Short mmCIF file of C-alpha atoms in Angstrom, two decimals:
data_model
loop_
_atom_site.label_atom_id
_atom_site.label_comp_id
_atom_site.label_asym_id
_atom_site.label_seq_id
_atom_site.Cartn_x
_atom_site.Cartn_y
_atom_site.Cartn_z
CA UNK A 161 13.60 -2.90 -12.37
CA UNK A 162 17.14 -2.30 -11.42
CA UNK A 163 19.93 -5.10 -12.28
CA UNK A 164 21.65 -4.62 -9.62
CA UNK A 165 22.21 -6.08 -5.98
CA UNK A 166 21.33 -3.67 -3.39
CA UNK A 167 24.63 -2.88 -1.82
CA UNK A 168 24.53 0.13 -0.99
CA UNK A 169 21.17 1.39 0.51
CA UNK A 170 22.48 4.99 -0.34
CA UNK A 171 21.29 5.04 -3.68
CA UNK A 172 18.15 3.48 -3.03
CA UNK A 173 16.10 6.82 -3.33
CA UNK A 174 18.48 7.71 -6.87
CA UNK A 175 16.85 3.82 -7.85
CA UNK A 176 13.39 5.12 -7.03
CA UNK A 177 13.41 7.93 -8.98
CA UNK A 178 14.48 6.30 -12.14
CA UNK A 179 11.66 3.70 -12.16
CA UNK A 180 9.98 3.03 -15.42
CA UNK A 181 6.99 1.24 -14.13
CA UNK A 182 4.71 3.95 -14.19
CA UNK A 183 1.37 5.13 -16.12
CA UNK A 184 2.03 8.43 -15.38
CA UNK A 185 2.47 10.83 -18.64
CA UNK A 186 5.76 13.24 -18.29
CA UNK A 187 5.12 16.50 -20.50
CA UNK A 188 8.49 17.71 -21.70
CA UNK A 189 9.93 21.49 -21.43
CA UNK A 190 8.51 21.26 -25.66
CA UNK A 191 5.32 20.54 -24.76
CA UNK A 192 5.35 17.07 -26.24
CA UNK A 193 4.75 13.71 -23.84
CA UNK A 194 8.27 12.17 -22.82
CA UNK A 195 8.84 8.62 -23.77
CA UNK A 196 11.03 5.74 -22.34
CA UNK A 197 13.72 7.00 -19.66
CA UNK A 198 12.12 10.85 -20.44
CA UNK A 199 9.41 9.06 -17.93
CA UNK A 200 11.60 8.68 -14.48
CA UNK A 201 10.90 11.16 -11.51
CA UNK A 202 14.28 12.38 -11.64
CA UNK A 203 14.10 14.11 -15.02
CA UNK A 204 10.57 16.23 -12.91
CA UNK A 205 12.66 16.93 -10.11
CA UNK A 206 13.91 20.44 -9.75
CA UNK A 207 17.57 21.75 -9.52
CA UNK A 208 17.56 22.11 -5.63
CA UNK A 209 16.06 18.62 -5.18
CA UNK A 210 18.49 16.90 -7.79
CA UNK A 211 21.26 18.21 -6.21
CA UNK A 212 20.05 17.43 -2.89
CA UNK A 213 19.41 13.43 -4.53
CA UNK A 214 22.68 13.46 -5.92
CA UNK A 215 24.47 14.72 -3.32
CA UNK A 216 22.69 12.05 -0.95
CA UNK A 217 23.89 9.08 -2.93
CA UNK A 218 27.22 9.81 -4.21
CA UNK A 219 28.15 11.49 -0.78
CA UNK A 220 31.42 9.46 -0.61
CA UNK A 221 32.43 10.08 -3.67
CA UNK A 222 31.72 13.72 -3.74
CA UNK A 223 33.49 14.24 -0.60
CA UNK A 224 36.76 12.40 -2.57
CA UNK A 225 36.53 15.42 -4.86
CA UNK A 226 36.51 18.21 -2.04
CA UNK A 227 40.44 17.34 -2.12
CA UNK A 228 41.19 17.19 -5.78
CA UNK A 229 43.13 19.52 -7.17
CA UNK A 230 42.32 21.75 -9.16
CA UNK A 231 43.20 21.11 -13.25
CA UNK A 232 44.84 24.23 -15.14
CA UNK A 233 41.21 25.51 -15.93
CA UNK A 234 39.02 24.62 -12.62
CA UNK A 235 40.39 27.39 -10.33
CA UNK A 236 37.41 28.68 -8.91
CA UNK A 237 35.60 32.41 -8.40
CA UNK A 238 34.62 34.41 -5.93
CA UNK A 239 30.47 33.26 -5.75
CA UNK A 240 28.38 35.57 -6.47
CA UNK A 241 24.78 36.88 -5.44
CA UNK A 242 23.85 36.56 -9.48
CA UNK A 243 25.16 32.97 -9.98
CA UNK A 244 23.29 32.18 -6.68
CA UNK A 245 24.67 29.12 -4.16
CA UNK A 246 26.61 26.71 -5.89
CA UNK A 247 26.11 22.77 -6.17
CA UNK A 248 28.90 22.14 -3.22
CA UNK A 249 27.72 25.21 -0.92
CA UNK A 250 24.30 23.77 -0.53
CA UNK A 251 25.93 20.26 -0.33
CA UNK A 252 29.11 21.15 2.14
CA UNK A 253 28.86 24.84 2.61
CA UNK A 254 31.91 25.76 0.88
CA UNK A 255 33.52 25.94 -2.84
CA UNK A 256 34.55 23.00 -4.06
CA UNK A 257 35.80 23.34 -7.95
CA UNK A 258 35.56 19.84 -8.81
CA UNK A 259 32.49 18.73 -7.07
CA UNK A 260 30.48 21.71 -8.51
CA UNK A 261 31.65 20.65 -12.40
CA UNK A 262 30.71 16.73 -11.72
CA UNK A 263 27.02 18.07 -10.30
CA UNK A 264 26.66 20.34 -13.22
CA UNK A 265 27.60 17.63 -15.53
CA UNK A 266 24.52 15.29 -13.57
CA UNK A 267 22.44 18.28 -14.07
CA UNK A 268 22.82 18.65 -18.03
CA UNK A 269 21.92 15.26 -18.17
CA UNK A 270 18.39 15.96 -16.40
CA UNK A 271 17.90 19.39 -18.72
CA UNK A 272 18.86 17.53 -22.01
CA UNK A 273 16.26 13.85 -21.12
CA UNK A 274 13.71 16.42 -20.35
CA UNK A 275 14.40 18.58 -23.31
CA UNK A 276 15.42 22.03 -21.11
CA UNK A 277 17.24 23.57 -24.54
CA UNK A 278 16.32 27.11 -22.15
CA UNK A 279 18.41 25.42 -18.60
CA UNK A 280 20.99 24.10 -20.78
CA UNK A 281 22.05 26.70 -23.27
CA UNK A 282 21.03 29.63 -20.61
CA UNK A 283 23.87 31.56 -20.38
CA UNK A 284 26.04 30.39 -23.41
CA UNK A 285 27.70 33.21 -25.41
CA UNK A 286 24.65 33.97 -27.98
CA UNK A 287 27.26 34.10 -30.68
CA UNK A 288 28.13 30.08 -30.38
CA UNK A 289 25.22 29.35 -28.30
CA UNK A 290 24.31 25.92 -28.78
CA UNK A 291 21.53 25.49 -32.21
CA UNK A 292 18.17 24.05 -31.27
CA UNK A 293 18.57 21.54 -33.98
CA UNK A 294 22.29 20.29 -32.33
CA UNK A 295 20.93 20.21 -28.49
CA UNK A 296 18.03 17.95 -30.34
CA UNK A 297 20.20 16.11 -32.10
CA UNK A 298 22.20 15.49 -28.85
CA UNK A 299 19.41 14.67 -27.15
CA UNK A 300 18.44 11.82 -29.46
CA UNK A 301 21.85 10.39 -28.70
CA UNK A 302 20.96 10.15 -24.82
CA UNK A 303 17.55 8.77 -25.72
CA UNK A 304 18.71 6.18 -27.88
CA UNK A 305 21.18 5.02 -26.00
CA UNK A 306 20.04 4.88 -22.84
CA UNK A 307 17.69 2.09 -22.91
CA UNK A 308 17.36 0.85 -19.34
CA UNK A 309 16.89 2.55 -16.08
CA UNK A 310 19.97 0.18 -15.61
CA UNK A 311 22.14 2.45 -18.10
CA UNK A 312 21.47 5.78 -16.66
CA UNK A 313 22.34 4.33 -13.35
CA UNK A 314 25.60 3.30 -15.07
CA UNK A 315 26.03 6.73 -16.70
CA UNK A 316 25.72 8.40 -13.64
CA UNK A 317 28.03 6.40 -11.70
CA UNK A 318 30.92 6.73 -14.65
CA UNK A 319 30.04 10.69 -14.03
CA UNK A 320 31.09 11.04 -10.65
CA UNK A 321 33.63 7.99 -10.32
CA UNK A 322 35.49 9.76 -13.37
CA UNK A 323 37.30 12.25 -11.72
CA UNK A 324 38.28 10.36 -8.41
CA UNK A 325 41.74 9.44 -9.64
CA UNK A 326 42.20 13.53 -9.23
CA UNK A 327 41.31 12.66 -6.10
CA UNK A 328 45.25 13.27 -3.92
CA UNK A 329 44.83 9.96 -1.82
CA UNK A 330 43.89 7.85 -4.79
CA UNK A 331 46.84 7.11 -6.21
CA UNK A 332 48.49 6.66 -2.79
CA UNK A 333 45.69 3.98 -2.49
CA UNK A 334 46.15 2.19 -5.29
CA UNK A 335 50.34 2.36 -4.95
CA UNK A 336 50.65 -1.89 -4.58
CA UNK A 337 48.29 -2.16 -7.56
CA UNK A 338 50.49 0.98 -9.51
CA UNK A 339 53.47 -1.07 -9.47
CA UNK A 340 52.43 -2.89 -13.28
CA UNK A 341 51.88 -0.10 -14.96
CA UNK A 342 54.22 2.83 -16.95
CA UNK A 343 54.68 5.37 -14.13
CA UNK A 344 53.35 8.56 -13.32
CA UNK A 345 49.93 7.66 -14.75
CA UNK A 346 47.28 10.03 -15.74
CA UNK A 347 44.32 10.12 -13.35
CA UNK A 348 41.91 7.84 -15.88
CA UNK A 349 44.27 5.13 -15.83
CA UNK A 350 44.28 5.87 -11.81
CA UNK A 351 40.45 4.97 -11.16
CA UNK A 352 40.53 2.17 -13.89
CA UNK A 353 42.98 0.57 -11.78
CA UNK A 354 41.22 1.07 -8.45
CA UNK A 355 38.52 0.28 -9.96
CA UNK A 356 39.90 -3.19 -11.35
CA UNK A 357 41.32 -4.00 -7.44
CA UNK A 358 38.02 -3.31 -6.70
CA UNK A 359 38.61 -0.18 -4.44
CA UNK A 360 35.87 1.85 -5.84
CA UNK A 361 32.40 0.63 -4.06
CA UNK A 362 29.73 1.95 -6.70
CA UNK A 363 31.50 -0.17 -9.14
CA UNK A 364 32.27 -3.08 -7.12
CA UNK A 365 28.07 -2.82 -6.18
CA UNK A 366 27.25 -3.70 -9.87
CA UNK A 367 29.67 -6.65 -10.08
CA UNK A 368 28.24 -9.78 -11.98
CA UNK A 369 25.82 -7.27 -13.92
CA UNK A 370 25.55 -6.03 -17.18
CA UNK A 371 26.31 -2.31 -16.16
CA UNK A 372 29.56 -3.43 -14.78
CA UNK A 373 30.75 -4.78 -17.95
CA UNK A 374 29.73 -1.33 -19.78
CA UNK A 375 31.25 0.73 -16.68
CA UNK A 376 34.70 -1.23 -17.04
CA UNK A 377 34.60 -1.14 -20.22
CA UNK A 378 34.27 3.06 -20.49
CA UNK A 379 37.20 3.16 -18.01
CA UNK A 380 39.37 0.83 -19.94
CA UNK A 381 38.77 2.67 -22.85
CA UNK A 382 39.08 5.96 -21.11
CA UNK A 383 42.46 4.92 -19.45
CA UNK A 384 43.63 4.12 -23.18
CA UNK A 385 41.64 6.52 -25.66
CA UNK A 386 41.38 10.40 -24.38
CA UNK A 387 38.25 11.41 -26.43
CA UNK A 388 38.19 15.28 -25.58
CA UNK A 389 41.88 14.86 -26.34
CA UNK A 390 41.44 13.84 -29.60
CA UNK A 391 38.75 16.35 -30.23
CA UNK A 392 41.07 19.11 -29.30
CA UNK A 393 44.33 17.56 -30.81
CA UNK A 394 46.00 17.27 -27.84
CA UNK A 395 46.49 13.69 -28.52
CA UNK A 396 47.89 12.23 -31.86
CA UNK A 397 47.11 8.98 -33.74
CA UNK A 398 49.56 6.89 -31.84
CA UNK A 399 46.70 6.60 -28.83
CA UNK A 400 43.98 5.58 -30.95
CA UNK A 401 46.12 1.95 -32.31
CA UNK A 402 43.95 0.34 -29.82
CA UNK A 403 40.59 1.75 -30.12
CA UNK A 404 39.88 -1.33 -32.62
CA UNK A 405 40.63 -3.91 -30.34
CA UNK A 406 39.48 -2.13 -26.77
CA UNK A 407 35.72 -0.97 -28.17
CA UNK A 408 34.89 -3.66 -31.49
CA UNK A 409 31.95 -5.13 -30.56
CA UNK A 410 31.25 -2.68 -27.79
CA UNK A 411 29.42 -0.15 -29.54
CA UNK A 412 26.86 0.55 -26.48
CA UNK A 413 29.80 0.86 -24.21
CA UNK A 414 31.07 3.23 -26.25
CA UNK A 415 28.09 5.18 -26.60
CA UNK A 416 28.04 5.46 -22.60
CA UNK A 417 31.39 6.24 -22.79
CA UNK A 418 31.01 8.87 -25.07
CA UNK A 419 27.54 10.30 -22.74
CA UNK A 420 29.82 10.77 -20.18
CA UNK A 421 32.38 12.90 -22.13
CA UNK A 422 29.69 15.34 -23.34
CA UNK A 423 28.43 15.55 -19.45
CA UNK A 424 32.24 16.21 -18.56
CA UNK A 425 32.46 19.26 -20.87
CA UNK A 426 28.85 20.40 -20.00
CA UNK A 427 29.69 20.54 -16.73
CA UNK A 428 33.39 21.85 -16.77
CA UNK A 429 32.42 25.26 -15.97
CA UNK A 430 30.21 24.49 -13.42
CA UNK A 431 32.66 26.07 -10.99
CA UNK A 432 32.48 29.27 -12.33
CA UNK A 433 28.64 29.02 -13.57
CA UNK A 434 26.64 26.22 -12.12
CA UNK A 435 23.15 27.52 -14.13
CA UNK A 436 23.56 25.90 -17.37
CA UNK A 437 26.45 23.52 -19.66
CA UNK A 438 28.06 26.71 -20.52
CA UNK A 439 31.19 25.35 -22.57
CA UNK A 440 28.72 23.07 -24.88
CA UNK A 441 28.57 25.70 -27.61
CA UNK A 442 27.72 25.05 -31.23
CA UNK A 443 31.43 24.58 -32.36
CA UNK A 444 32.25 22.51 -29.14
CA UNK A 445 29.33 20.16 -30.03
CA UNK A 446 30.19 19.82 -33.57
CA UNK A 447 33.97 18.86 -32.70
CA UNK A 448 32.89 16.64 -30.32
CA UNK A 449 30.65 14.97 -32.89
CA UNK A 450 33.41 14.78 -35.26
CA UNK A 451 35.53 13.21 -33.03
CA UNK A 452 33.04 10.63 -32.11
CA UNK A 453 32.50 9.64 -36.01
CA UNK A 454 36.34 9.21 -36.30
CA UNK A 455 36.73 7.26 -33.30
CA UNK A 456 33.79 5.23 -35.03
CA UNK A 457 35.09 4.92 -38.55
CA UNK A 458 38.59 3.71 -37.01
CA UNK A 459 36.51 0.97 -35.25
CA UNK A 460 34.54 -0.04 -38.85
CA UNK A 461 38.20 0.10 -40.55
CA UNK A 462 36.41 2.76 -42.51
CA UNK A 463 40.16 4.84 -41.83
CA UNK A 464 43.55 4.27 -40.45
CA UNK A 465 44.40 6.14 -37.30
CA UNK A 466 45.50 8.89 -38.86
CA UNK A 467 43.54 9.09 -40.96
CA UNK A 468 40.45 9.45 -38.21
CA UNK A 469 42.72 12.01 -36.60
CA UNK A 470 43.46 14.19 -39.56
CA UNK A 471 39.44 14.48 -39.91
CA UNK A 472 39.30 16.32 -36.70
CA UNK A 473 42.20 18.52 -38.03
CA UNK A 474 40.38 18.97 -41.31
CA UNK A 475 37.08 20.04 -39.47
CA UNK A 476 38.63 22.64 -37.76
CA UNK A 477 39.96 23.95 -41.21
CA UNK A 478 36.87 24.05 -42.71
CA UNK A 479 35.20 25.77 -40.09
CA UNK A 480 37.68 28.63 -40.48
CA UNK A 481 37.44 28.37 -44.09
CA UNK A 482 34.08 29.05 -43.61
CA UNK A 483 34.46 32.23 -41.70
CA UNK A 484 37.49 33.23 -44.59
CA UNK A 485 40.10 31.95 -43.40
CA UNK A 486 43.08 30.39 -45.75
CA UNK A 487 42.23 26.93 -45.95
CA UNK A 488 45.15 24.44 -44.63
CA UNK A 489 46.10 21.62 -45.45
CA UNK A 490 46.75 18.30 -43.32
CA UNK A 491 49.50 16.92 -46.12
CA UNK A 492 51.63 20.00 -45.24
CA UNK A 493 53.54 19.27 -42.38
CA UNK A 494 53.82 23.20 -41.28
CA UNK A 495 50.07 23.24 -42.20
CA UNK A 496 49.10 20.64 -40.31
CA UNK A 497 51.04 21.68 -37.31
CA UNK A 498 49.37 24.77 -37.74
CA UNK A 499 45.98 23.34 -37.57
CA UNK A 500 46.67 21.57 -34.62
CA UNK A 501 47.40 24.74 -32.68
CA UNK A 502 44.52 26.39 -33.81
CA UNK A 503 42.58 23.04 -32.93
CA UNK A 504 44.39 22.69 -29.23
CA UNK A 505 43.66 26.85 -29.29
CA UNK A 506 39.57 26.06 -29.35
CA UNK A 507 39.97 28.31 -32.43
CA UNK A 508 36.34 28.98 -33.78
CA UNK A 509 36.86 32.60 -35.78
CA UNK A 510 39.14 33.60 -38.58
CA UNK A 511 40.26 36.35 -36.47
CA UNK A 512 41.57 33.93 -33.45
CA UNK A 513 43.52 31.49 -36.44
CA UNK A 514 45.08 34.80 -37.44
CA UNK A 515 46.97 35.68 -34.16
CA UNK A 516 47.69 32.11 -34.22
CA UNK A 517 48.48 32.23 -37.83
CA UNK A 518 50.90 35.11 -37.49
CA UNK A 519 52.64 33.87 -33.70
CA UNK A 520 53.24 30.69 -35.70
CA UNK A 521 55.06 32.46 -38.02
CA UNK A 522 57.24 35.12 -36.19
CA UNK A 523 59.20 32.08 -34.65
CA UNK A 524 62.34 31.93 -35.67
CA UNK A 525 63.11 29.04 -38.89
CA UNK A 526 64.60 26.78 -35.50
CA UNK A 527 61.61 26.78 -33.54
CA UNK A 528 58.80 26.31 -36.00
CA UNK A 529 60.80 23.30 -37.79
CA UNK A 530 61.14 21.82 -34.06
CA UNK A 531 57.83 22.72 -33.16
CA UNK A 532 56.20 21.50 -36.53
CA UNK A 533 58.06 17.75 -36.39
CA UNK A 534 56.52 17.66 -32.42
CA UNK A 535 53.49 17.90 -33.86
CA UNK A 536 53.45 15.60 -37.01
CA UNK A 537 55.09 12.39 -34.81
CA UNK A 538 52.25 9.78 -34.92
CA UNK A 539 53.76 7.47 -32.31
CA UNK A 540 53.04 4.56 -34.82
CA UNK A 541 56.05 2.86 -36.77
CA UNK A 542 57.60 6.68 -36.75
CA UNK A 543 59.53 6.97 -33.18
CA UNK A 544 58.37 8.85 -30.31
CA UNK A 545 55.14 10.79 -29.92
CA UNK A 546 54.43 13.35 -26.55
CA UNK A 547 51.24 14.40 -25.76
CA UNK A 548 51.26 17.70 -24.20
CA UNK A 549 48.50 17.62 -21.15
CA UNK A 550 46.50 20.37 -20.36
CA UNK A 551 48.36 22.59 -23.44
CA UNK A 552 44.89 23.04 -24.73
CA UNK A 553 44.15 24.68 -20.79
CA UNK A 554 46.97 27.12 -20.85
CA UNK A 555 46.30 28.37 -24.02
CA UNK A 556 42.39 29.15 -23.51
CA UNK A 557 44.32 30.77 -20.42
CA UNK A 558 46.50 32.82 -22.03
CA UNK A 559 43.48 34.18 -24.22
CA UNK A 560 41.93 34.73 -21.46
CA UNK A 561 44.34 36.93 -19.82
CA UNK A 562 45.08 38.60 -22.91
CA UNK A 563 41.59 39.20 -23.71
CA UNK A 564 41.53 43.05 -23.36
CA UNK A 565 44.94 43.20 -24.93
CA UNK A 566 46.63 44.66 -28.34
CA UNK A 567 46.74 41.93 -31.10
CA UNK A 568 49.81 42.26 -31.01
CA UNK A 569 49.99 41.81 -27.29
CA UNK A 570 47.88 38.52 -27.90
CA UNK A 571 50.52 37.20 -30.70
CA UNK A 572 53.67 37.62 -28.28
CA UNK A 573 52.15 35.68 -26.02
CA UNK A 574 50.81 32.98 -28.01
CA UNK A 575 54.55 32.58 -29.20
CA UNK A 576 56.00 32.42 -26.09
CA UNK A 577 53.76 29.19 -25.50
CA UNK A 578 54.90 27.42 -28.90
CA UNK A 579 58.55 28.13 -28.10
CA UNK A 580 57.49 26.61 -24.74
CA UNK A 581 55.75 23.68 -26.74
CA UNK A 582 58.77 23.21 -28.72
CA UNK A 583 61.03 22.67 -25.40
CA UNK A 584 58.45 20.13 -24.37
CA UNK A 585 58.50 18.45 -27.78
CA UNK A 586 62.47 17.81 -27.18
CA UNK A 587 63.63 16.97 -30.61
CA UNK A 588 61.38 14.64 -31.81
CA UNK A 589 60.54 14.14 -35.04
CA UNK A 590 58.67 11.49 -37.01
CA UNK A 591 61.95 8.80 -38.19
CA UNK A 592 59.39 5.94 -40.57
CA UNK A 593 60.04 2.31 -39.22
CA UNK A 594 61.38 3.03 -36.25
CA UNK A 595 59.25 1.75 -33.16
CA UNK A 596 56.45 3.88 -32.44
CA UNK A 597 55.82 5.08 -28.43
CA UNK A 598 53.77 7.51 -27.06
CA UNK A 599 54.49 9.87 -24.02
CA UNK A 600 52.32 11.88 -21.71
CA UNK A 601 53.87 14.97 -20.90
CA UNK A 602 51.84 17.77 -18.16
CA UNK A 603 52.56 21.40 -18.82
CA UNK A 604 49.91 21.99 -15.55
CA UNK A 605 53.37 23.04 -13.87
CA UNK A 606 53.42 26.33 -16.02
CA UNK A 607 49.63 27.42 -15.19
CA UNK A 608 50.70 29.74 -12.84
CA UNK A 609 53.25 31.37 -15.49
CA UNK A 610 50.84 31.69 -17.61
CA UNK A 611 47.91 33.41 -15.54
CA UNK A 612 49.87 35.94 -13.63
CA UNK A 613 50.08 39.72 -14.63
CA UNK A 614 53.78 39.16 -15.16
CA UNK A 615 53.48 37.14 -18.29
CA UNK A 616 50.68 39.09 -19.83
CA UNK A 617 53.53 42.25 -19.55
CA UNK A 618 56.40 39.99 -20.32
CA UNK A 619 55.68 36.79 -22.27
CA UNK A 620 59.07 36.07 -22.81
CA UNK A 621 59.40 34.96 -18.88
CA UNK A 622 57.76 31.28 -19.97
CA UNK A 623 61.33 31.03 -21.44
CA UNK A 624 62.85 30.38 -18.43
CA UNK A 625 60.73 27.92 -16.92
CA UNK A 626 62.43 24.95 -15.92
CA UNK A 627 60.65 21.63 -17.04
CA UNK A 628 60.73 19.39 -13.97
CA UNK A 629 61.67 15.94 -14.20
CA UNK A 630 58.08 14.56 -12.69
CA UNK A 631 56.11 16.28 -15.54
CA UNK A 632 58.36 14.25 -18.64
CA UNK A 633 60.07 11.24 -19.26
CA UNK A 634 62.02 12.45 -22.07
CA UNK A 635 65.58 14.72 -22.32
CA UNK A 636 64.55 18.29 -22.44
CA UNK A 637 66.56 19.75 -25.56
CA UNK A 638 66.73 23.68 -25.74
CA UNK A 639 65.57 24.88 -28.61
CA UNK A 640 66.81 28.42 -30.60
#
């Protein structure tokens, strides 16, 4: 049974359905009888019903999402007849961007415990559709480390409380509580906060239990360590100097943590297509995995921080390499700027690093050296390191609005983002021994820019977008 008080008699019927203590046997969608948590009525229900469940016990929380706004890449479609209803049209009638990617992300959960490879690949690209072998392998993870009823209750409730601090009235909330910390912080430091004060109610309902160590725990170490970050190298070494200290000893913590990630992403285009984990594709997974393994060997001492980053870098490389392109190097500073483009890009084909390959290299000698010491700053014992949020967004955006474009139409404006990442990087450059910071800097402000008509004819237009002052905290130095 449950270790937990019964606070809130809203999730009573989610408690039901994950009971163990029953001699039923559960066949799985591979024919083969289900085992341990594989056992609980929820993994049997159907879509409709475990949207209906979910929607009945996280109602509050759901509802906190109908206001968030939207990230660079949640913007949402016009529904259509194919997709069918969405998760928040059958739970409030309307579109609701973030609500429908936390349900989806609930949902891959139930298709990977019951072994769905069909619901949760379904409508994946066939050409990086998720292998058989990986969605097992995946699968084992989630078996293995959810042990107790108890922890999928836990990973569930990380699921939906982890995008409340998107939530507009959150931070307003939490303002007396804001006052000790750096300002203008991201929305995971947001709900660990509230969730510290104890203004989050699924949390504060597993106080005193062992789920609400793990749950504080994963939002500690999410307010501190941004995994998908890291696996896209949006991030740099300087943010992963604490993952020793935050996650030693924590390894099952960790491993939640880490469940809750791959939900995130299986569920992040569940605004556009709520019928399957559409952006968990084969070389999504394996980054992931990566990423994981470093954050892991960094906790074992196995590697410094950089040198767990610079394995993420060097996966990406040898993935092109692979598909034949010109292997890079992460002891070249150019070439491991280079890399992490292609690696913030979501590059996965030689001919993508090309038109990265060649916009890198049509900036002028100014820009490139700028733009290459941005990106080799560590934010450890070498000055100050910025982290450019959501760049990995707006350039899957601008890929996506250049899709049916010339090459070269695709390389201008690929370009016109690194001279814009250059002018966010302001003249920083890694200076050994002095004292190492790191700085979160959004480039959300230029999604617009980026997704109109006008920059697709004219990329050079980014050029003249001002920074605002609440998206850095660093001079902006022009760059030419």
């Amino acid at each position: 049974m449950f270790d937990l008080p019964h606070g809130l008699a809203r999730t009573k019927d989610l408690r039901e359905s994950l009971r163990l203590d029953t001699q039923d046997v559960v066949i799985g969608h591979n024919g083969e009888e289900l085992q341990g948590i594989g056992r609980a009525k929820l993994f049997t229900l159907n879509d409709l019903d475990a949207v209906k469940l979910f929607g009945t016990t996280f109602a509050p929380e759901l509802s906190g999402l109908k206001n968030a706004a939207p990230t660079v890449e949640s913007s949402p479609i016009k529904t259509t007849e194919e997709f069918g209803p969405f998760p928040s049209q059958l739970l409030f009638h309307e579109d609701y961007a973030e609500v429908n990617r936390t349900i989806v992300g609930m949902l891959a959960l139930k298709w990977l415990v019951a072994g769905d490879y069909d619901a949760f690949t379904g409508q994946q690209f066939p050409a990086a559709k998720l292998r058989r072998e990986s969605f097992d392998q995946l699968r084992e993870l989630f078996m293995s480390g959810l042990k107790t009823e108890d922890d999928v209750y836990a990973l569930l409730v990380a699921t939906v409380v982890n995008d409340l601090g998107k939530d507009p009235d959150m931070p307003e909330k939490a303002a007396r509580f804001l006052q000790e910390y750096p300002p203008n912080p991201n929305h995971d430091m947001v709900v660990y906060i509230a969730a510290k004060h104890g203004m989050l109610p699924l949390i504060n309902e597993s106080e005193g239990t062992a789920s609400h160590k793990k749950l504080m725990q994963g939002l500690l170490f999410g307010s501190e360590v941004n995994i998908a970050q890291l696996a896209q190298a949006e991030s740099t070494p300087g943010t992963l100097k604490h993952v020793k200290e935050i996650m030693a000893g924590q390894e099952h913590a960790f491993t939640l943590k880490f469940m809750e990630l791959i939900l995130d992403v299986a569920g992040a285009d569940g605004h556009h297509d709520a019928r399957c984990a559409k952006p968990m594709i084969e070389p999504v997974f394996q980054g992931y995995m990566v990423a994981r393994q470093a954050l892991m060997n960094i906790v074992q001492e196995k590697c410094s921080a950089r040198g767990g980053y610079d394995e993420v870098l060097s996966h990406r490389g040898r993935l092109l390499t692979t598909d034949g392109f010109t292997a890079l190097s992460v002891q070249d500073p150019y070439e491991r700027a280079l890399l992490r483009l292609i690696t913030m890009g979501r590059t996965t084909t030689k001919e993508q690093a090309s038109w990265f390959n060649q916009a890198f290299r049509s900036l002028s000698y100014r820009v490139r050296r700028a733009l290459s010491d941005g990106l080799n700053v560590d934010g450890i014992d070498d000055g100050v390191a910025i982290v450019p949020y959501y760049m990995p967004a707006l350039f899957s955006e601008t890929l996506k609005t250049t899709s049916k474009s010339t090459k070269d139409v695709k390389v201008a404006a690929l370009a016109s983002l690194m001279r814009f990442l250059a002018r966010i990087y302001a003249g920083t450059k890694p200076v050994p021994g002095t004292k190492g910071e790191v700085i979160e800097c959004s480039v959300a402000f230029a999604q617009n820019v980026v997704k109109s008509q006008d920059f697709k004819n004219n990329p050079t237009i980014l050029d003249d977008l001002v920074i605002p002052e609440a998206s850095r905290y660093v001079p902006v130095v022009k760059v030419d």
